[in-house]
PDB file of C-alpha atoms in Angstrom:
ATOM      1  CA  UNK A1009     132.755  95.813  79.929  1.00  0.00           C
ATOM      2  CA  UNK A1010     133.228  99.469  80.816  1.00  0.00           C
ATOM      3  CA  UNK A1011     132.222 100.298  84.382  1.00  0.00           C
ATOM      4  CA  UNK A1012     131.769 103.748  85.856  1.00  0.00           C
ATOM      5  CA  UNK A1013     131.948 103.929  89.655  1.00  0.00           C
ATOM      6  CA  UNK A1014     130.430 106.872  91.519  1.00  0.00           C
ATOM      7  CA  UNK A1015     131.960 106.876  94.985  1.00  0.00           C
ATOM      8  CA  UNK A1016     130.941 109.065  97.919  1.00  0.00           C
ATOM      9  CA  UNK A1017     132.711 108.794 101.249  1.00  0.00           C
ATOM     10  CA  UNK A1018     135.029 111.404 102.789  1.00  0.00           C
ATOM     11  CA  UNK A1019     137.389 108.997 104.597  1.00  0.00           C
ATOM     12  CA  UNK A1020     139.860 106.736 102.767  1.00  0.00           C
ATOM     13  CA  UNK A1021     140.080 104.450 105.806  1.00  0.00           C
ATOM     14  CA  UNK A1022     136.360 103.701 105.741  1.00  0.00           C
ATOM     15  CA  UNK A1023     134.675 100.384 105.061  1.00  0.00           C
ATOM     16  CA  UNK A1024     133.147 102.023 102.000  1.00  0.00           C
ATOM     17  CA  UNK A1025     136.652 102.566 100.665  1.00  0.00           C
ATOM     18  CA  UNK A1026     137.403  98.879 101.242  1.00  0.00           C
ATOM     19  CA  UNK A1027     134.261  98.091  99.229  1.00  0.00           C
ATOM     20  CA  UNK A1028     135.509 100.361  96.435  1.00  0.00           C
ATOM     21  CA  UNK A1029     138.823  98.493  96.397  1.00  0.00           C
ATOM     22  CA  UNK A1030     136.973  95.147  96.312  1.00  0.00           C
ATOM     23  CA  UNK A1031     134.858  96.280  93.356  1.00  0.00           C
ATOM     24  CA  UNK A1032     138.011  97.335  91.493  1.00  0.00           C
ATOM     25  CA  UNK A1033     139.693  94.026  92.348  1.00  0.00           C
ATOM     26  CA  UNK A1034     136.735  92.110  90.917  1.00  0.00           C
ATOM     27  CA  UNK A1035     136.612  94.218  87.738  1.00  0.00           C
ATOM     28  CA  UNK A1036     140.355  93.693  87.255  1.00  0.00           C
ATOM     29  CA  UNK A1037     139.973  89.910  87.676  1.00  0.00           C
ATOM     30  CA  UNK A1038     137.271  89.992  84.988  1.00  0.00           C
ATOM     31  CA  UNK A1039     139.574  92.020  82.686  1.00  0.00           C
ATOM     32  CA  UNK A1040     137.053  94.871  82.662  1.00  0.00           C
ATOM     33  CA  UNK A1041     137.796  98.561  82.462  1.00  0.00           C
ATOM     34  CA  UNK A1042     136.672 101.106  85.012  1.00  0.00           C
ATOM     35  CA  UNK A1043     136.759 104.744  86.004  1.00  0.00           C
ATOM     36  CA  UNK A1044     136.069 106.151  89.464  1.00  0.00           C
ATOM     37  CA  UNK A1045     134.312 109.448  90.076  1.00  0.00           C
ATOM     38  CA  UNK A1046     135.213 110.273  93.680  1.00  0.00           C
ATOM     39  CA  UNK A1047     132.752 113.070  94.390  1.00  0.00           C
ATOM     40  CA  UNK A1048     134.609 114.388  97.428  1.00  0.00           C
ATOM     41  CA  UNK A1049     138.047 114.431  95.844  1.00  0.00           C
ATOM     42  CA  UNK A1050     136.654 116.032  92.695  1.00  0.00           C
ATOM     43  CA  UNK A1051     135.036 118.760  94.814  1.00  0.00           C
ATOM     44  CA  UNK A1052     131.676 118.226  93.131  1.00  0.00           C
ATOM     45  CA  UNK A1053     129.207 120.959  94.085  1.00  0.00           C
ATOM     46  CA  UNK A1054     125.926 119.192  94.959  1.00  0.00           C
ATOM     47  CA  UNK A1055     123.864 122.374  95.310  1.00  0.00           C
ATOM     48  CA  UNK A1056     121.100 123.003  92.783  1.00  0.00           C
ATOM     49  CA  UNK A1057     121.289 126.730  92.081  1.00  0.00           C
ATOM     50  CA  UNK A1058     118.549 128.837  90.531  1.00  0.00           C
ATOM     51  CA  UNK A1059     120.487 128.600  87.250  1.00  0.00           C
ATOM     52  CA  UNK A1060     120.510 124.793  87.496  1.00  0.00           C
ATOM     53  CA  UNK A1061     116.791 124.755  88.243  1.00  0.00           C
ATOM     54  CA  UNK A1062     115.990 126.916  85.219  1.00  0.00           C
ATOM     55  CA  UNK A1063     118.193 124.598  83.138  1.00  0.00           C
ATOM     56  CA  UNK A1064     116.194 121.633  84.500  1.00  0.00           C
ATOM     57  CA  UNK A1065     112.954 123.233  83.308  1.00  0.00           C
ATOM     58  CA  UNK A1066     114.492 123.889  79.877  1.00  0.00           C
ATOM     59  CA  UNK A1067     116.127 120.422  79.733  1.00  0.00           C
ATOM     60  CA  UNK A1068     119.497 122.042  79.043  1.00  0.00           C
ATOM     61  CA  UNK A1069     122.070 121.367  81.768  1.00  0.00           C
ATOM     62  CA  UNK A1070     124.587 124.144  82.450  1.00  0.00           C
ATOM     63  CA  UNK A1071     126.920 122.722  85.144  1.00  0.00           C
ATOM     64  CA  UNK A1072     130.077 121.689  83.212  1.00  0.00           C
ATOM     65  CA  UNK A1073     131.046 119.000  85.714  1.00  0.00           C
ATOM     66  CA  UNK A1074     127.535 117.501  85.725  1.00  0.00           C
ATOM     67  CA  UNK A1075     127.516 117.476  81.923  1.00  0.00           C
ATOM     68  CA  UNK A1076     130.904 115.735  81.836  1.00  0.00           C
ATOM     69  CA  UNK A1077     129.677 113.127  84.342  1.00  0.00           C
ATOM     70  CA  UNK A1078     126.580 112.469  82.224  1.00  0.00           C
ATOM     71  CA  UNK A1079     128.795 112.004  79.164  1.00  0.00           C
ATOM     72  CA  UNK A1080     130.817 109.420  81.086  1.00  0.00           C
ATOM     73  CA  UNK A1081     127.609 107.619  82.083  1.00  0.00           C
ATOM     74  CA  UNK A1082     126.517 107.556  78.427  1.00  0.00           C
ATOM     75  CA  UNK A1083     129.637 105.564  77.454  1.00  0.00           C
ATOM     76  CA  UNK A1084     129.410 103.066  80.352  1.00  0.00           C
ATOM     77  CA  UNK A1085     128.002  99.545  80.198  1.00  0.00           C
ATOM     78  CA  UNK A1086     127.502  99.378  83.945  1.00  0.00           C
ATOM     79  CA  UNK A1087     127.152 101.959  86.710  1.00  0.00           C
ATOM     80  CA  UNK A1088     128.157 101.362  90.320  1.00  0.00           C
ATOM     81  CA  UNK A1089     127.205 103.703  93.161  1.00  0.00           C
ATOM     82  CA  UNK A1090     129.015 103.247  96.497  1.00  0.00           C
ATOM     83  CA  UNK A1091     127.977 105.304  99.516  1.00  0.00           C
ATOM     84  CA  UNK A1092     126.996 105.092 103.144  1.00  0.00           C
ATOM     85  CA  UNK A1093     123.453 105.699 104.346  1.00  0.00           C
ATOM     86  CA  UNK A1094     123.108 108.571 106.795  1.00  0.00           C
ATOM     87  CA  UNK A1095     119.713 109.364 108.343  1.00  0.00           C
ATOM     88  CA  UNK A1096     118.157 106.606 106.217  1.00  0.00           C
ATOM     89  CA  UNK A1097     119.139 108.121 102.835  1.00  0.00           C
ATOM     90  CA  UNK A1098     122.178 108.934 100.723  1.00  0.00           C
ATOM     91  CA  UNK A1099     124.692 111.658 101.694  1.00  0.00           C
ATOM     92  CA  UNK A1100     124.292 115.172 100.286  1.00  0.00           C
ATOM     93  CA  UNK A1101     127.010 114.711  97.677  1.00  0.00           C
ATOM     94  CA  UNK A1102     125.273 111.659  96.188  1.00  0.00           C
ATOM     95  CA  UNK A1103     121.887 113.390  96.318  1.00  0.00           C
ATOM     96  CA  UNK A1104     123.365 116.386  94.522  1.00  0.00           C
ATOM     97  CA  UNK A1105     124.859 114.076  91.888  1.00  0.00           C
ATOM     98  CA  UNK A1106     121.401 112.599  91.295  1.00  0.00           C
ATOM     99  CA  UNK A1107     119.809 116.070  91.128  1.00  0.00           C
ATOM    100  CA  UNK A1108     122.343 117.530  88.698  1.00  0.00           C
ATOM    101  CA  UNK A1109     123.442 114.545  86.578  1.00  0.00           C
ATOM    102  CA  UNK A1110     120.319 112.367  86.287  1.00  0.00           C
ATOM    103  CA  UNK A1111     118.889 115.275  84.377  1.00  0.00           C
ATOM    104  CA  UNK A1112     116.345 115.775  81.581  1.00  0.00           C
ATOM    105  CA  UNK A1113     118.099 116.092  78.250  1.00  0.00           C
ATOM    106  CA  UNK A1114     121.242 114.430  79.625  1.00  0.00           C
ATOM    107  CA  UNK A1115     120.278 110.953  80.834  1.00  0.00           C
ATOM    108  CA  UNK A1116     116.524 110.823  80.211  1.00  0.00           C
ATOM    109  CA  UNK A1117     113.675 112.616  78.518  1.00  0.00           C
ATOM    110  CA  UNK A1118     109.908 112.756  78.888  1.00  0.00           C
ATOM    111  CA  UNK A1119     107.363 110.999  76.722  1.00  0.00           C
ATOM    112  CA  UNK A1120     104.606 112.996  75.016  1.00  0.00           C
ATOM    113  CA  UNK A1121     102.344 112.729  78.072  1.00  0.00           C
ATOM    114  CA  UNK A1122     104.890 114.826  80.001  1.00  0.00           C
ATOM    115  CA  UNK A1123     104.915 112.370  82.921  1.00  0.00           C
ATOM    116  CA  UNK A1124     106.467 109.081  81.783  1.00  0.00           C
ATOM    117  CA  UNK A1125     110.201 109.043  81.208  1.00  0.00           C
ATOM    118  CA  UNK A1126     112.523 107.243  78.835  1.00  0.00           C
ATOM    119  CA  UNK A1127     116.261 106.677  79.186  1.00  0.00           C
ATOM    120  CA  UNK A1128     118.786 108.422  76.941  1.00  0.00           C
ATOM    121  CA  UNK A1129     121.415 105.830  77.889  1.00  0.00           C
ATOM    122  CA  UNK A1130     121.116 103.035  75.297  1.00  0.00           C
ATOM    123  CA  UNK A1131     124.581 101.640  76.084  1.00  0.00           C
ATOM    124  CA  UNK A1132     123.928 101.282  79.821  1.00  0.00           C
ATOM    125  CA  UNK A1133     123.065  97.661  80.603  1.00  0.00           C
ATOM    126  CA  UNK A1134     122.847  97.686  84.396  1.00  0.00           C
ATOM    127  CA  UNK A1135     123.346  99.616  87.620  1.00  0.00           C
ATOM    128  CA  UNK A1136     124.462  98.376  91.036  1.00  0.00           C
ATOM    129  CA  UNK A1137     123.998 100.402  94.205  1.00  0.00           C
ATOM    130  CA  UNK A1138     126.201  99.334  97.139  1.00  0.00           C
ATOM    131  CA  UNK A1139     125.455 100.849 100.530  1.00  0.00           C
ATOM    132  CA  UNK A1140     126.507 100.537 104.143  1.00  0.00           C
ATOM    133  CA  UNK A1141     124.480 101.433 107.213  1.00  0.00           C
ATOM    134  CA  UNK A1142     124.231 100.652 110.902  1.00  0.00           C
ATOM    135  CA  UNK A1143     120.461 100.135 110.876  1.00  0.00           C
ATOM    136  CA  UNK A1144     119.366  96.470 111.000  1.00  0.00           C
ATOM    137  CA  UNK A1145     117.924  95.264 107.676  1.00  0.00           C
ATOM    138  CA  UNK A1146     114.446  94.456 109.004  1.00  0.00           C
ATOM    139  CA  UNK A1147     114.221  97.759 110.872  1.00  0.00           C
ATOM    140  CA  UNK A1148     115.243  99.630 107.712  1.00  0.00           C
ATOM    141  CA  UNK A1149     112.558  97.816 105.749  1.00  0.00           C
ATOM    142  CA  UNK A1150     109.654  97.933 108.198  1.00  0.00           C
ATOM    143  CA  UNK A1151     110.294 101.005 110.367  1.00  0.00           C
ATOM    144  CA  UNK A1152     111.805 103.272 107.713  1.00  0.00           C
ATOM    145  CA  UNK A1153     109.966 101.825 104.719  1.00  0.00           C
ATOM    146  CA  UNK A1154     113.043 100.940 102.674  1.00  0.00           C
ATOM    147  CA  UNK A1155     113.538 104.655 102.059  1.00  0.00           C
ATOM    148  CA  UNK A1156     116.470 104.272  99.650  1.00  0.00           C
ATOM    149  CA  UNK A1157     114.650 101.700  97.548  1.00  0.00           C
ATOM    150  CA  UNK A1158     111.647 103.997  97.194  1.00  0.00           C
ATOM    151  CA  UNK A1159     113.569 107.222  96.614  1.00  0.00           C
ATOM    152  CA  UNK A1160     116.553 106.093  94.518  1.00  0.00           C
ATOM    153  CA  UNK A1161     116.034 102.612  93.070  1.00  0.00           C
ATOM    154  CA  UNK A1162     112.360 102.984  92.096  1.00  0.00           C
ATOM    155  CA  UNK A1163     111.815 106.740  92.321  1.00  0.00           C
ATOM    156  CA  UNK A1164     114.839 107.740  90.244  1.00  0.00           C
ATOM    157  CA  UNK A1165     116.684 104.969  88.405  1.00  0.00           C
ATOM    158  CA  UNK A1166     113.763 102.786  87.341  1.00  0.00           C
ATOM    159  CA  UNK A1167     111.522 105.809  86.812  1.00  0.00           C
ATOM    160  CA  UNK A1168     114.026 107.294  84.336  1.00  0.00           C
ATOM    161  CA  UNK A1169     114.274 104.017  82.415  1.00  0.00           C
ATOM    162  CA  UNK A1170     117.498 102.511  83.739  1.00  0.00           C
ATOM    163  CA  UNK A1171     117.586  98.734  83.304  1.00  0.00           C
ATOM    164  CA  UNK A1172     118.673  95.939  85.648  1.00  0.00           C
ATOM    165  CA  UNK A1173     119.077  98.003  88.808  1.00  0.00           C
ATOM    166  CA  UNK A1174     120.324  96.037  91.827  1.00  0.00           C
ATOM    167  CA  UNK A1175     120.905  97.114  95.411  1.00  0.00           C
ATOM    168  CA  UNK A1176     123.482  95.437  97.648  1.00  0.00           C
ATOM    169  CA  UNK A1177     123.034  96.593 101.254  1.00  0.00           C
ATOM    170  CA  UNK A1178     125.469  95.876 104.086  1.00  0.00           C
ATOM    171  CA  UNK A1179     123.735  96.509 107.400  1.00  0.00           C
ATOM    172  CA  UNK A1180     124.951  96.903 110.992  1.00  0.00           C
ATOM    173  CA  UNK A1181     128.504  97.458 109.750  1.00  0.00           C
ATOM    174  CA  UNK A1182     129.802  98.820 113.068  1.00  0.00           C
ATOM    175  CA  UNK A1183     128.268  95.932 115.007  1.00  0.00           C
ATOM    176  CA  UNK A1184     129.492  92.932 112.992  1.00  0.00           C
ATOM    177  CA  UNK A1185     132.889  91.335 113.505  1.00  0.00           C
ATOM    178  CA  UNK A1186     135.853  91.664 111.175  1.00  0.00           C
ATOM    179  CA  UNK A1187     135.343  88.150 109.798  1.00  0.00           C
ATOM    180  CA  UNK A1188     131.888  89.149 108.567  1.00  0.00           C
ATOM    181  CA  UNK A1189     133.208  92.354 107.034  1.00  0.00           C
ATOM    182  CA  UNK A1190     135.932  90.425 105.210  1.00  0.00           C
ATOM    183  CA  UNK A1191     133.336  87.940 103.950  1.00  0.00           C
ATOM    184  CA  UNK A1192     131.289  90.808 102.519  1.00  0.00           C
ATOM    185  CA  UNK A1193     134.352  92.217 100.751  1.00  0.00           C
ATOM    186  CA  UNK A1194     135.089  88.810  99.217  1.00  0.00           C
ATOM    187  CA  UNK A1195     131.457  88.604  98.106  1.00  0.00           C
ATOM    188  CA  UNK A1196     131.753  92.000  96.371  1.00  0.00           C
ATOM    189  CA  UNK A1197     134.965  90.956  94.594  1.00  0.00           C
ATOM    190  CA  UNK A1198     133.339  87.733  93.388  1.00  0.00           C
ATOM    191  CA  UNK A1199     130.271  89.563  92.078  1.00  0.00           C
ATOM    192  CA  UNK A1200     132.374  91.912  89.965  1.00  0.00           C
ATOM    193  CA  UNK A1201     134.733  89.127  88.884  1.00  0.00           C
ATOM    194  CA  UNK A1202     131.657  87.368  87.482  1.00  0.00           C
ATOM    195  CA  UNK A1203     131.977  84.335  89.757  1.00  0.00           C
TER     196      UNK A1203
END
């Protein structure tokens, strides 16, 4: 299985980076192959320019890096997104990736009605979103309306025809003890090792 990991966190000492390492450890145990797109280290520009917007309308992407990322997605069996949740949604770099890479003509197209969408990623079998946040799970669900689920899982991935989308959320990361954090990392490794 070929796995493409889209990673967005600026600090290599973060818990998100430990999650990334656990994902890689699990993939390696399962004898899978992987590639990491580290948006910060690759200096990805998340800003939609007027040129990008015109390209969106024409369904002809122009950002070379976004096009290359979409090509990598098209050859993957599984996508993994790893990022922290800030102000109840994804960081700007991840949002920019969604805006410029999950793009008409690259990863999806519209049906004849002009509203419904269909995926252009026949090889892609599944997508896993892994997030961290300090908001308690029930508060995130009931006070903030599961904002990420509505905006990204349903409003983007499922809407554009991606299959088998799962979300693994680690909440109250700063508040839990190290034993709990280590347990979560082991859980991530086991998931990607197929155990």
